PDB file of C-alpha atoms in Angstrom:
ATOM      1  CA  SER A 290     102.869 113.030  85.499  1.00 62.00           C
ATOM      2  CA  SER A 291     104.157 115.291  88.275  1.00 77.00           C
ATOM      3  CA  VAL A 292     107.302 114.466  90.195  1.00 91.00           C
ATOM      4  CA  LEU A 293     108.217 116.048  93.536  1.00 95.00           C
ATOM      5  CA  THR A 294     111.852 116.122  94.593  1.00 96.00           C
ATOM      6  CA  GLN A 295     112.950 116.434  98.199  1.00 97.00           C
ATOM      7  CA  SER A 296     116.428 116.353  99.688  1.00 92.00           C
ATOM      8  CA  PRO A 297     116.882 113.167 101.722  1.00 93.00           C
ATOM      9  CA  SER A 298     117.991 114.909 104.874  1.00 96.00           C
ATOM     10  CA  VAL A 299     118.349 118.210 106.680  1.00 97.00           C
ATOM     11  CA  SER A 300     120.211 118.761 109.938  1.00 97.00           C
ATOM     12  CA  VAL A 301     119.881 121.735 112.243  1.00 97.00           C
ATOM     13  CA  ALA A 302     120.847 122.653 115.787  1.00 97.00           C
ATOM     14  CA  PRO A 303     118.168 123.352 118.385  1.00 97.00           C
ATOM     15  CA  GLY A 304     116.897 126.900 118.211  1.00 97.00           C
ATOM     16  CA  GLN A 305     117.922 127.335 114.600  1.00 97.00           C
ATOM     17  CA  THR A 306     115.739 127.434 111.500  1.00 97.00           C
ATOM     18  CA  ALA A 307     115.193 124.385 109.319  1.00 97.00           C
ATOM     19  CA  ARG A 308     114.105 124.607 105.708  1.00 98.00           C
ATOM     20  CA  VAL A 309     112.743 121.620 103.853  1.00 98.00           C
ATOM     21  CA  THR A 310     112.290 122.036 100.119  1.00 97.00           C
ATOM     22  CA  CYS A 311     110.062 120.344  97.573  1.00 97.00           C
ATOM     23  CA  GLY A 312     110.864 120.789  93.899  1.00 96.00           C
ATOM     24  CA  GLY A 313     108.372 120.374  91.100  1.00 94.00           C
ATOM     25  CA  ASP A 314     107.626 121.809  87.691  1.00 91.00           C
ATOM     26  CA  ASN A 315     105.706 125.076  88.186  1.00 90.00           C
ATOM     27  CA  ILE A 316     104.825 124.000  91.705  1.00 93.00           C
ATOM     28  CA  GLU A 317     103.950 127.589  92.560  1.00 93.00           C
ATOM     29  CA  HIS A 318     100.705 127.071  90.677  1.00 92.00           C
ATOM     30  CA  LYS A 319      99.724 124.055  92.754  1.00 91.00           C
ATOM     31  CA  GLY A 320      98.330 123.633  96.220  1.00 94.00           C
ATOM     32  CA  VAL A 321     101.174 122.107  98.204  1.00 97.00           C
ATOM     33  CA  HIS A 322     100.614 120.282 101.453  1.00 98.00           C
ATOM     34  CA  TRP A 323     103.154 119.141 104.027  1.00 98.00           C
ATOM     35  CA  TYR A 324     103.041 116.234 106.461  1.00 98.00           C
ATOM     36  CA  GLN A 325     105.215 115.472 109.450  1.00 98.00           C
ATOM     37  CA  GLN A 326     105.786 111.853 110.421  1.00 98.00           C
ATOM     38  CA  LYS A 327     107.462 111.067 113.709  1.00 97.00           C
ATOM     39  CA  PRO A 328     108.876 107.573 114.315  1.00 94.00           C
ATOM     40  CA  GLY A 329     106.166 104.990 114.864  1.00 94.00           C
ATOM     41  CA  GLN A 330     103.347 107.428 114.102  1.00 96.00           C
ATOM     42  CA  ALA A 331     101.054 108.164 111.211  1.00 97.00           C
ATOM     43  CA  PRO A 332     101.768 111.337 109.254  1.00 98.00           C
ATOM     44  CA  LEU A 333     100.208 114.596 110.404  1.00 98.00           C
ATOM     45  CA  LEU A 334      99.194 117.511 108.203  1.00 98.00           C
ATOM     46  CA  VAL A 335     101.233 120.579 109.219  1.00 98.00           C
ATOM     47  CA  ILE A 336     100.813 122.952 106.260  1.00 98.00           C
ATOM     48  CA  TYR A 337      98.134 123.063 103.586  1.00 97.00           C
ATOM     49  CA  ASP A 338      97.825 125.103 100.409  1.00 95.00           C
ATOM     50  CA  ALA A 339     101.489 126.038 100.682  1.00 94.00           C
ATOM     51  CA  THR A 340     101.187 128.540 103.531  1.00 96.00           C
ATOM     52  CA  ASP A 341      98.279 127.731 105.863  1.00 96.00           C
ATOM     53  CA  ARG A 342      98.472 125.925 109.198  1.00 97.00           C
ATOM     54  CA  PRO A 343      95.787 123.573 110.479  1.00 96.00           C
ATOM     55  CA  SER A 344      94.556 124.352 113.949  1.00 95.00           C
ATOM     56  CA  GLY A 345      96.908 123.087 116.621  1.00 96.00           C
ATOM     57  CA  ILE A 346     100.064 123.380 114.533  1.00 97.00           C
ATOM     58  CA  PRO A 347     102.572 125.785 116.130  1.00 96.00           C
ATOM     59  CA  GLU A 348     103.318 129.086 114.445  1.00 97.00           C
ATOM     60  CA  ARG A 349     106.929 127.942 114.180  1.00 97.00           C
ATOM     61  CA  PHE A 350     105.805 125.972 111.123  1.00 98.00           C
ATOM     62  CA  SER A 351     105.348 128.050 107.993  1.00 97.00           C
ATOM     63  CA  GLY A 352     105.385 127.533 104.270  1.00 97.00           C
ATOM     64  CA  SER A 353     106.135 129.333 101.050  1.00 96.00           C
ATOM     65  CA  ASN A 354     105.917 128.522  97.372  1.00 96.00           C
ATOM     66  CA  SER A 355     107.614 130.190  94.440  1.00 95.00           C
ATOM     67  CA  GLY A 356     108.670 129.118  90.996  1.00 94.00           C
ATOM     68  CA  ASN A 357     109.596 125.461  91.057  1.00 95.00           C
ATOM     69  CA  THR A 358     110.187 125.157  94.796  1.00 96.00           C
ATOM     70  CA  ALA A 359     107.927 124.957  97.825  1.00 97.00           C
ATOM     71  CA  THR A 360     109.522 125.359 101.217  1.00 97.00           C
ATOM     72  CA  LEU A 361     108.525 124.277 104.690  1.00 98.00           C
ATOM     73  CA  THR A 362     110.238 126.395 107.325  1.00 98.00           C
ATOM     74  CA  ILE A 363     110.488 125.419 110.965  1.00 98.00           C
ATOM     75  CA  SER A 364     111.812 128.164 113.178  1.00 97.00           C
ATOM     76  CA  SER A 365     113.284 127.749 116.654  1.00 97.00           C
ATOM     77  CA  VAL A 366     113.650 124.034 116.039  1.00 97.00           C
ATOM     78  CA  GLU A 367     113.136 121.746 119.021  1.00 96.00           C
ATOM     79  CA  ALA A 368     114.260 118.174 119.590  1.00 96.00           C
ATOM     80  CA  GLY A 369     110.641 117.107 119.300  1.00 96.00           C
ATOM     81  CA  ASP A 370     110.490 118.371 115.710  1.00 97.00           C
ATOM     82  CA  GLU A 371     112.750 115.551 114.554  1.00 97.00           C
ATOM     83  CA  ALA A 372     110.737 113.682 111.943  1.00 97.00           C
ATOM     84  CA  ASP A 373     110.289 112.877 108.286  1.00 98.00           C
ATOM     85  CA  PHE A 374     108.519 115.506 106.209  1.00 98.00           C
ATOM     86  CA  TYR A 375     106.620 114.871 102.982  1.00 98.00           C
ATOM     87  CA  CYS A 376     105.200 117.271 100.430  1.00 98.00           C
ATOM     88  CA  HIS A 377     102.064 116.514  98.420  1.00 98.00           C
ATOM     89  CA  VAL A 378     100.263 117.943  95.414  1.00 96.00           C
ATOM     90  CA  TRP A 379      97.507 116.734  93.116  1.00 95.00           C
ATOM     91  CA  ASP A 380      98.323 116.149  89.467  1.00 92.00           C
ATOM     92  CA  SER A 381      95.739 118.229  87.631  1.00 89.00           C
ATOM     93  CA  ILE A 382      95.867 116.050  84.526  1.00 91.00           C
ATOM     94  CA  THR A 383      95.525 112.608  86.079  1.00 89.00           C
ATOM     95  CA  ASP A 384      93.695 113.762  89.218  1.00 89.00           C
ATOM     96  CA  GLN A 385      96.018 111.613  91.254  1.00 92.00           C
ATOM     97  CA  PRO A 386      98.044 112.627  94.304  1.00 95.00           C
ATOM     98  CA  VAL A 387     101.800 112.960  94.081  1.00 96.00           C
ATOM     99  CA  LEU A 388     103.996 112.602  97.142  1.00 97.00           C
ATOM    100  CA  GLY A 389     107.582 113.680  97.572  1.00 97.00           C
ATOM    101  CA  GLY A 390     110.184 111.161  98.644  1.00 96.00           C
ATOM    102  CA  GLY A 391     110.465 112.646 102.107  1.00 97.00           C
ATOM    103  CA  THR A 392     113.111 114.574 104.030  1.00 98.00           C
ATOM    104  CA  LYS A 393     114.482 113.436 107.356  1.00 98.00           C
ATOM    105  CA  LEU A 394     114.956 116.338 109.757  1.00 97.00           C
ATOM    106  CA  THR A 395     117.650 115.672 112.322  1.00 97.00           C
ATOM    107  CA  VAL A 396     118.029 117.959 115.310  1.00 96.00           C
ATOM    108  CA  LEU A 397     121.680 117.929 116.292  1.00 94.00           C
TER     109      LEU A 397
ATOM    110  CA  ASP B  42      86.200 113.400 116.842  1.00 95.00           C
ATOM    111  CA  VAL B  43      87.211 112.169 113.414  1.00 96.00           C
ATOM    112  CA  GLN B  44      88.683 108.669 113.569  1.00 98.00           C
ATOM    113  CA  LEU B  45      89.911 106.206 110.989  1.00 98.00           C
ATOM    114  CA  VAL B  46      90.788 102.691 112.075  1.00 98.00           C
ATOM    115  CA  GLU B  47      92.420 100.198 109.736  1.00 98.00           C
ATOM    116  CA  SER B  48      92.221  96.469 110.241  1.00 98.00           C
ATOM    117  CA  GLY B  49      92.834  93.250 108.363  1.00 98.00           C
ATOM    118  CA  GLY B  50      96.607  93.287 108.073  1.00 97.00           C
ATOM    119  CA  GLY B  51      98.753  90.261 108.724  1.00 97.00           C
ATOM    120  CA  LEU B  52     101.038  87.675 107.196  1.00 98.00           C
ATOM    121  CA  VAL B  53     100.051  86.338 103.787  1.00 98.00           C
ATOM    122  CA  LYS B  54     101.813  84.205 101.200  1.00 98.00           C
ATOM    123  CA  PRO B  55     102.749  85.564  97.787  1.00 98.00           C
ATOM    124  CA  GLY B  56      99.971  85.206  95.259  1.00 98.00           C
ATOM    125  CA  ARG B  57      97.256  85.224  97.900  1.00 98.00           C
ATOM    126  CA  SER B  58      94.625  87.853  98.635  1.00 98.00           C
ATOM    127  CA  LEU B  59      93.873  90.061 101.599  1.00 98.00           C
ATOM    128  CA  ARG B  60      91.226  92.649 102.378  1.00 98.00           C
ATOM    129  CA  LEU B  61      91.889  95.673 104.555  1.00 98.00           C
ATOM    130  CA  SER B  62      89.144  97.724 106.168  1.00 98.00           C
ATOM    131  CA  CYS B  63      89.094 101.378 107.156  1.00 98.00           C
ATOM    132  CA  ALA B  64      86.348 102.141 109.642  1.00 98.00           C
ATOM    133  CA  ALA B  65      85.448 105.822 109.891  1.00 98.00           C
ATOM    134  CA  SER B  66      83.629 107.758 112.584  1.00 98.00           C
ATOM    135  CA  GLY B  67      83.028 111.326 113.627  1.00 97.00           C
ATOM    136  CA  PHE B  68      82.023 112.664 110.211  1.00 96.00           C
ATOM    137  CA  THR B  69      79.596 112.085 107.340  1.00 96.00           C
ATOM    138  CA  PHE B  70      81.499 109.356 105.552  1.00 96.00           C
ATOM    139  CA  ASP B  71      79.822 109.515 102.151  1.00 92.00           C
ATOM    140  CA  ASP B  72      80.762 113.196 101.811  1.00 94.00           C
ATOM    141  CA  PHE B  73      84.479 112.413 101.688  1.00 96.00           C
ATOM    142  CA  SER B  74      86.938 110.658  99.414  1.00 96.00           C
ATOM    143  CA  VAL B  75      89.263 108.101 101.005  1.00 98.00           C
ATOM    144  CA  THR B  76      92.846 107.408 100.051  1.00 98.00           C
ATOM    145  CA  TRP B  77      95.057 104.432 100.790  1.00 98.00           C
ATOM    146  CA  ILE B  78      98.776 105.096 101.266  1.00 98.00           C
ATOM    147  CA  ARG B  79     101.429 102.546 102.134  1.00 98.00           C
ATOM    148  CA  GLN B  80     104.882 102.698 103.610  1.00 98.00           C
ATOM    149  CA  VAL B  81     107.565 100.058 103.466  1.00 97.00           C
ATOM    150  CA  PRO B  82     109.248 100.096 106.895  1.00 94.00           C
ATOM    151  CA  GLY B  83     112.049 102.610 106.840  1.00 93.00           C
ATOM    152  CA  LYS B  84     110.996 104.020 103.464  1.00 96.00           C
ATOM    153  CA  GLY B  85     108.802 106.838 102.193  1.00 96.00           C
ATOM    154  CA  LEU B  86     105.084 107.123 101.617  1.00 97.00           C
ATOM    155  CA  GLU B  87     103.575 105.635  98.475  1.00 97.00           C
ATOM    156  CA  TRP B  88     100.091 106.450  97.282  1.00 97.00           C
ATOM    157  CA  VAL B  89      98.137 103.273  96.496  1.00 98.00           C
ATOM    158  CA  GLY B  90      94.752 104.510  95.365  1.00 97.00           C
ATOM    159  CA  PHE B  91      91.640 106.387  96.298  1.00 95.00           C
ATOM    160  CA  ILE B  92      87.902 106.271  96.028  1.00 97.00           C
ATOM    161  CA  ARG B  93      85.999 109.448  95.380  1.00 95.00           C
ATOM    162  CA  ARG B  94      83.156 110.520  97.603  1.00 94.00           C
ATOM    163  CA  THR B  95      79.733 109.227  96.693  1.00 91.00           C
ATOM    164  CA  PRO B  96      78.358 112.567  95.398  1.00 91.00           C
ATOM    165  CA  ASP B  97      81.244 112.514  92.888  1.00 92.00           C
ATOM    166  CA  GLY B  98      80.405 109.028  91.727  1.00 93.00           C
ATOM    167  CA  GLY B  99      82.506 106.926  94.079  1.00 94.00           C
ATOM    168  CA  THR B 100      84.967 106.189  91.284  1.00 96.00           C
ATOM    169  CA  THR B 101      88.492 104.979  91.882  1.00 97.00           C
ATOM    170  CA  GLU B 102      92.074 105.691  90.856  1.00 96.00           C
ATOM    171  CA  TYR B 103      95.106 103.483  91.395  1.00 97.00           C
ATOM    172  CA  ALA B 104      98.847 103.746  91.315  1.00 96.00           C
ATOM    173  CA  ALA B 105     100.472 101.914  88.423  1.00 95.00           C
ATOM    174  CA  SER B 106     102.194  99.518  90.829  1.00 96.00           C
ATOM    175  CA  VAL B 107      98.895  98.076  92.042  1.00 97.00           C
ATOM    176  CA  LYS B 108      96.475  98.695  89.184  1.00 97.00           C
ATOM    177  CA  GLY B 109      94.721  95.506  88.179  1.00 97.00           C
ATOM    178  CA  ARG B 110      95.580  93.784  91.458  1.00 98.00           C
ATOM    179  CA  PHE B 111      94.075  96.091  94.099  1.00 98.00           C
ATOM    180  CA  THR B 112      90.465  97.245  94.328  1.00 98.00           C
ATOM    181  CA  ILE B 113      89.070  99.950  96.572  1.00 98.00           C
ATOM    182  CA  SER B 114      85.413 100.010  97.521  1.00 98.00           C
ATOM    183  CA  ARG B 115      83.231 101.674 100.093  1.00 97.00           C
ATOM    184  CA  ASP B 116      80.131 100.879 102.099  1.00 97.00           C
ATOM    185  CA  ASP B 117      78.662 104.207 103.107  1.00 97.00           C
ATOM    186  CA  SER B 118      75.970 102.522 105.201  1.00 97.00           C
ATOM    187  CA  LYS B 119      78.716 101.173 107.453  1.00 98.00           C
ATOM    188  CA  SER B 120      81.185 104.071 107.033  1.00 98.00           C
ATOM    189  CA  ILE B 121      83.867 101.643 105.890  1.00 98.00           C
ATOM    190  CA  ALA B 122      86.305 101.724 102.996  1.00 98.00           C
ATOM    191  CA  TYR B 123      87.992  98.556 101.800  1.00 98.00           C
ATOM    192  CA  LEU B 124      91.246  97.769 100.056  1.00 98.00           C
ATOM    193  CA  HIS B 125      91.061  94.362  98.419  1.00 98.00           C
ATOM    194  CA  MET B 126      94.497  93.122  97.415  1.00 98.00           C
ATOM    195  CA  ASP B 127      94.928  90.237  94.997  1.00 98.00           C
ATOM    196  CA  SER B 128      98.036  88.511  93.632  1.00 98.00           C
ATOM    197  CA  LEU B 129     100.119  89.873  96.461  1.00 98.00           C
ATOM    198  CA  LYS B 130     103.852  90.217  95.977  1.00 98.00           C
ATOM    199  CA  THR B 131     106.659  90.439  98.506  1.00 97.00           C
ATOM    200  CA  GLU B 132     107.106  94.060  97.505  1.00 97.00           C
ATOM    201  CA  ASP B 133     103.596  94.827  98.740  1.00 98.00           C
ATOM    202  CA  THR B 134     104.876  94.363 102.286  1.00 98.00           C
ATOM    203  CA  ALA B 135     104.182  97.664 104.030  1.00 98.00           C
ATOM    204  CA  VAL B 136     102.137  99.517 106.592  1.00 98.00           C
ATOM    205  CA  TYR B 137      98.891 100.545 104.937  1.00 98.00           C
ATOM    206  CA  TYR B 138      97.202 103.765 105.985  1.00 98.00           C
ATOM    207  CA  CYS B 139      93.795 105.060 105.041  1.00 98.00           C
ATOM    208  CA  THR B 140      93.217 108.795 105.028  1.00 98.00           C
ATOM    209  CA  ARG B 141      90.311 111.130 104.644  1.00 97.00           C
ATOM    210  CA  VAL B 142      90.589 113.616 101.793  1.00 96.00           C
ATOM    211  CA  ASP B 143      89.583 117.112 102.806  1.00 92.00           C
ATOM    212  CA  LEU B 144      86.809 118.578 100.666  1.00 87.00           C
ATOM    213  CA  GLY B 145      88.350 121.944  99.911  1.00 89.00           C
ATOM    214  CA  TYR B 146      92.104 121.668  99.553  1.00 91.00           C
ATOM    215  CA  ARG B 147      92.141 117.896  99.120  1.00 93.00           C
ATOM    216  CA  THR B 148      94.670 117.361 101.866  1.00 96.00           C
ATOM    217  CA  PHE B 149      94.970 114.068 103.683  1.00 97.00           C
ATOM    218  CA  ASP B 150      93.620 115.698 106.794  1.00 96.00           C
ATOM    219  CA  PHE B 151      93.055 112.641 108.968  1.00 97.00           C
ATOM    220  CA  TRP B 152      94.974 109.359 108.977  1.00 98.00           C
ATOM    221  CA  GLY B 153      94.431 106.002 110.550  1.00 98.00           C
ATOM    222  CA  GLN B 154      97.110 104.356 112.663  1.00 97.00           C
ATOM    223  CA  GLY B 155      98.016 101.938 109.885  1.00 97.00           C
ATOM    224  CA  THR B 156      97.955  98.165 109.552  1.00 98.00           C
ATOM    225  CA  LEU B 157     100.963  96.043 108.631  1.00 98.00           C
ATOM    226  CA  VAL B 158     100.778  93.664 105.710  1.00 98.00           C
ATOM    227  CA  THR B 159     103.618  91.179 105.373  1.00 98.00           C
ATOM    228  CA  VAL B 160     103.822  89.133 102.192  1.00 98.00           C
ATOM    229  CA  SER B 161     106.183  86.237 102.684  1.00 97.00           C
ATOM    230  CA  SER B 162     106.374  82.531 102.041  1.00 96.00           C
TER     231      SER B 162
END
Protein backbone atom coordinates (compact mmCIF):
# COMPACT_ATOMS: atom_id res chain seq x y z
CA SER A 1 0.00 0.00 0.00
CA SER A 2 1.01 3.64 -0.44
CA VAL A 3 3.14 5.42 2.12
CA LEU A 4 3.46 9.21 2.34
CA THR A 5 6.53 10.69 3.99
CA GLN A 6 6.61 14.18 5.46
CA SER A 7 9.37 15.95 7.35
CA PRO A 8 8.36 16.40 10.99
CA SER A 9 8.96 20.12 11.07
CA VAL A 10 9.66 23.24 9.05
CA SER A 11 10.60 26.63 10.46
CA VAL A 12 10.45 29.94 8.65
CA ALA A 13 10.58 33.62 9.53
CA PRO A 14 7.57 35.85 8.93
CA GLY A 15 7.40 37.09 5.37
CA GLN A 16 9.48 34.23 4.03
CA THR A 17 8.37 31.23 2.00
CA ALA A 18 7.67 27.86 3.60
CA ARG A 19 7.75 24.61 1.68
CA VAL A 20 6.21 21.45 3.05
CA THR A 21 6.96 18.27 1.14
CA CYS A 22 5.18 14.95 0.84
CA GLY A 23 7.07 12.01 -0.61
CA GLY A 24 5.46 9.00 -2.20
CA ASP A 25 6.12 6.51 -4.96
CA ASN A 26 5.09 8.13 -8.27
CA ILE A 27 2.99 10.64 -6.36
CA GLU A 28 2.91 12.87 -9.43
CA HIS A 29 0.31 10.51 -10.87
CA LYS A 30 -1.99 10.87 -7.87
CA GLY A 31 -4.36 13.55 -6.73
CA VAL A 32 -2.71 15.03 -3.66
CA HIS A 33 -4.64 17.01 -1.10
CA TRP A 34 -3.33 19.15 1.75
CA TYR A 35 -4.90 19.99 5.10
CA GLN A 36 -3.95 22.61 7.65
CA GLN A 37 -4.67 21.94 11.31
CA LYS A 38 -4.27 24.74 13.81
CA PRO A 39 -4.08 23.92 17.53
CA GLY A 40 -7.42 22.87 18.96
CA GLN A 41 -9.15 22.88 15.57
CA ALA A 42 -10.24 20.33 13.04
CA PRO A 43 -8.18 20.11 9.86
CA LEU A 44 -9.07 22.35 6.93
CA LEU A 45 -8.60 21.55 3.26
CA VAL A 46 -6.18 24.10 1.75
CA ILE A 47 -5.10 22.48 -1.53
CA TYR A 48 -6.78 19.78 -3.59
CA ASP A 49 -5.62 17.84 -6.62
CA ALA A 50 -2.07 19.01 -5.99
CA THR A 51 -2.48 22.60 -7.18
CA ASP A 52 -6.03 23.89 -6.68
CA ARG A 53 -7.28 26.07 -3.83
CA PRO A 54 -10.75 25.78 -2.32
CA SER A 55 -12.65 29.02 -2.14
CA GLY A 56 -11.58 31.15 0.78
CA ILE A 57 -8.01 29.88 0.90
CA PRO A 58 -5.50 32.72 0.35
CA GLU A 59 -3.45 32.80 -2.83
CA ARG A 60 -0.36 32.57 -0.63
CA PHE A 61 -1.06 28.83 -0.49
CA SER A 62 -0.04 26.92 -3.60
CA GLY A 63 0.91 23.40 -4.52
CA SER A 64 2.99 21.46 -6.98
CA ASN A 65 3.61 17.82 -7.73
CA SER A 66 6.45 16.20 -9.63
CA GLY A 67 8.11 12.83 -9.61
CA ASN A 68 7.96 11.39 -6.12
CA THR A 69 7.37 14.65 -4.26
CA ALA A 70 4.38 16.92 -3.79
CA THR A 71 5.00 20.32 -2.29
CA LEU A 72 2.81 22.77 -0.44
CA THR A 73 4.21 26.29 -0.65
CA ILE A 74 3.15 29.11 1.62
CA SER A 75 4.48 32.48 0.58
CA SER A 76 4.74 35.58 2.76
CA VAL A 77 4.25 33.43 5.83
CA GLU A 78 2.32 34.98 8.71
CA ALA A 79 2.24 34.06 12.38
CA GLY A 80 -1.30 32.81 11.87
CA ASP A 81 -0.08 30.18 9.41
CA GLU A 82 1.57 28.23 12.21
CA ALA A 83 -0.05 24.80 12.11
CA ASP A 84 0.35 21.14 11.28
CA PHE A 85 0.02 20.22 7.62
CA TYR A 86 -0.99 16.82 6.27
CA CYS A 87 -0.93 15.42 2.76
CA HIS A 88 -3.46 12.86 1.52
CA VAL A 89 -3.88 10.58 -1.47
CA TRP A 90 -6.10 7.62 -2.29
CA ASP A 91 -4.47 4.25 -2.84
CA SER A 92 -5.77 3.18 -6.24
CA ILE A 93 -5.36 -0.51 -5.48
CA THR A 94 -7.04 -0.72 -2.09
CA ASP A 95 -9.30 2.31 -2.58
CA GLN A 96 -8.32 3.49 0.86
CA PRO A 97 -7.04 6.92 1.86
CA VAL A 98 -3.43 7.41 2.85
CA LEU A 99 -2.37 10.27 5.09
CA GLY A 100 1.10 11.64 5.63
CA GLY A 101 2.52 11.84 9.13
CA GLY A 102 2.20 15.60 9.25
CA THR A 103 4.61 18.53 9.27
CA LYS A 104 4.63 21.16 11.98
CA LEU A 105 5.16 24.64 10.56
CA THR A 106 6.74 27.00 13.06
CA VAL A 107 6.86 30.71 12.35
CA LEU A 108 9.94 32.09 14.06
CA ASP B 1 -24.11 25.53 5.26
CA VAL B 2 -22.54 22.09 5.41
CA GLN B 3 -22.17 20.88 8.99
CA LEU B 4 -20.97 17.68 10.58
CA VAL B 5 -21.41 17.20 14.31
CA GLU B 6 -19.92 14.26 16.17
CA SER B 7 -21.24 13.02 19.47
CA GLY B 8 -21.01 10.02 21.75
CA GLY B 9 -17.45 10.31 22.98
CA GLY B 10 -16.47 9.85 26.58
CA LEU B 11 -14.62 7.67 29.06
CA VAL B 12 -14.93 3.92 28.58
CA LYS B 13 -13.15 0.94 30.08
CA PRO B 14 -10.96 -1.35 27.99
CA GLY B 15 -12.90 -4.14 26.35
CA ARG B 16 -16.14 -2.18 26.33
CA SER B 17 -18.06 -0.73 23.40
CA LEU B 18 -19.00 2.76 22.34
CA ARG B 19 -20.96 4.23 19.45
CA LEU B 20 -20.16 7.59 17.92
CA SER B 21 -22.59 9.54 15.77
CA CYS B 22 -21.93 12.03 12.99
CA ALA B 23 -24.96 14.18 12.27
CA ALA B 24 -24.87 15.90 8.88
CA SER B 25 -26.79 18.89 7.57
CA GLY B 26 -26.68 21.31 4.69
CA PHE B 27 -26.28 18.74 1.91
CA THR B 28 -27.86 15.60 0.46
CA PHE B 29 -26.33 13.07 2.82
CA ASP B 30 -26.87 9.90 0.81
CA ASP B 31 -24.92 11.37 -2.12
CA PHE B 32 -21.67 11.44 -0.14
CA SER B 33 -19.24 8.99 1.41
CA VAL B 34 -18.23 9.60 5.03
CA THR B 35 -14.85 8.95 6.56
CA TRP B 36 -13.82 8.60 10.18
CA ILE B 37 -10.35 9.84 11.14
CA ARG B 38 -8.84 9.85 14.61
CA GLN B 39 -6.04 11.72 16.28
CA VAL B 40 -4.23 10.80 19.46
CA PRO B 41 -3.64 14.09 21.31
CA GLY B 42 -0.37 15.55 20.16
CA LYS B 43 -0.01 13.04 17.32
CA GLY B 44 -0.92 12.86 13.64
CA LEU B 45 -4.10 11.95 11.83
CA GLU B 46 -5.00 8.29 11.39
CA TRP B 47 -7.65 7.11 8.99
CA VAL B 48 -10.08 4.72 10.70
CA GLY B 49 -12.55 3.79 8.00
CA PHE B 50 -15.18 5.01 5.61
CA ILE B 51 -18.57 4.19 4.25
CA ARG B 52 -19.29 4.75 0.60
CA ARG B 53 -22.25 6.79 -0.52
CA THR B 54 -25.49 4.93 -1.00
CA PRO B 55 -25.49 5.07 -4.83
CA ASP B 56 -22.14 3.24 -4.67
CA GLY B 57 -23.52 0.54 -2.42
CA GLY B 58 -22.81 1.99 1.01
CA THR B 59 -19.96 -0.46 1.49
CA THR B 60 -17.20 0.03 4.03
CA GLU B 61 -13.43 -0.05 4.34
CA TYR B 62 -11.38 -0.13 7.53
CA ALA B 63 -7.84 0.45 8.63
CA ALA B 64 -6.02 -2.69 9.72
CA SER B 65 -5.76 -1.38 13.28
CA VAL B 66 -9.52 -1.42 13.77
CA LYS B 67 -10.78 -4.01 11.30
CA GLY B 68 -12.97 -6.57 13.01
CA ARG B 69 -13.56 -4.31 16.02
CA PHE B 70 -15.08 -1.16 14.48
CA THR B 71 -18.16 -0.96 12.26
CA ILE B 72 -19.35 2.03 10.28
CA SER B 73 -22.97 2.37 9.25
CA ARG B 74 -25.26 5.08 7.99
CA ASP B 75 -28.89 6.06 8.29
CA ASP B 76 -29.64 8.22 5.29
CA SER B 77 -33.16 8.94 6.52
CA LYS B 78 -31.63 10.73 9.51
CA SER B 79 -28.46 11.99 7.77
CA ILE B 80 -26.32 10.28 10.40
CA ALA B 81 -23.23 8.11 10.14
CA TYR B 82 -22.19 5.88 13.02
CA LEU B 83 -18.91 4.45 14.22
CA HIS B 84 -19.54 1.46 16.46
CA MET B 85 -16.42 0.51 18.40
CA ASP B 86 -16.12 -2.85 20.12
CA SER B 87 -13.33 -4.38 22.22
CA LEU B 88 -11.85 -0.98 22.86
CA LYS B 89 -8.18 -0.72 23.74
CA THR B 90 -6.25 2.01 25.51
CA GLU B 91 -4.58 2.80 22.21
CA ASP B 92 -7.96 3.73 20.73
CA THR B 93 -7.91 6.84 22.91
CA ALA B 94 -8.15 9.76 20.48
CA VAL B 95 -10.26 12.55 19.11
CA TYR B 96 -12.51 11.09 16.44
CA TYR B 97 -13.50 13.20 13.46
CA CYS B 98 -16.02 12.46 10.77
CA THR B 99 -15.54 14.02 7.36
CA ARG B 100 -17.48 14.31 4.17
CA VAL B 101 -15.76 12.93 1.09
CA ASP B 102 -16.03 15.24 -1.89
CA LEU B 103 -17.59 13.60 -4.95
CA GLY B 104 -15.05 14.65 -7.54
CA TYR B 105 -11.56 14.74 -6.08
CA ARG B 106 -12.42 12.69 -3.00
CA THR B 107 -11.01 15.24 -0.61
CA PHE B 108 -12.13 15.43 2.99
CA ASP B 109 -13.82 18.71 2.26
CA PHE B 110 -15.77 19.20 5.47
CA TRP B 111 -14.89 18.02 8.98
CA GLY B 112 -16.74 17.84 12.24
CA GLN B 113 -15.31 19.36 15.40
CA GLY B 114 -14.34 15.96 16.76
CA THR B 115 -15.31 13.98 19.84
CA LEU B 116 -12.85 12.65 22.41
CA VAL B 117 -12.84 8.98 23.29
CA THR B 118 -10.79 7.98 26.32
CA VAL B 119 -10.25 4.29 26.96
CA SER B 120 -9.00 3.77 30.48
CA SER B 121 -9.64 1.58 33.48
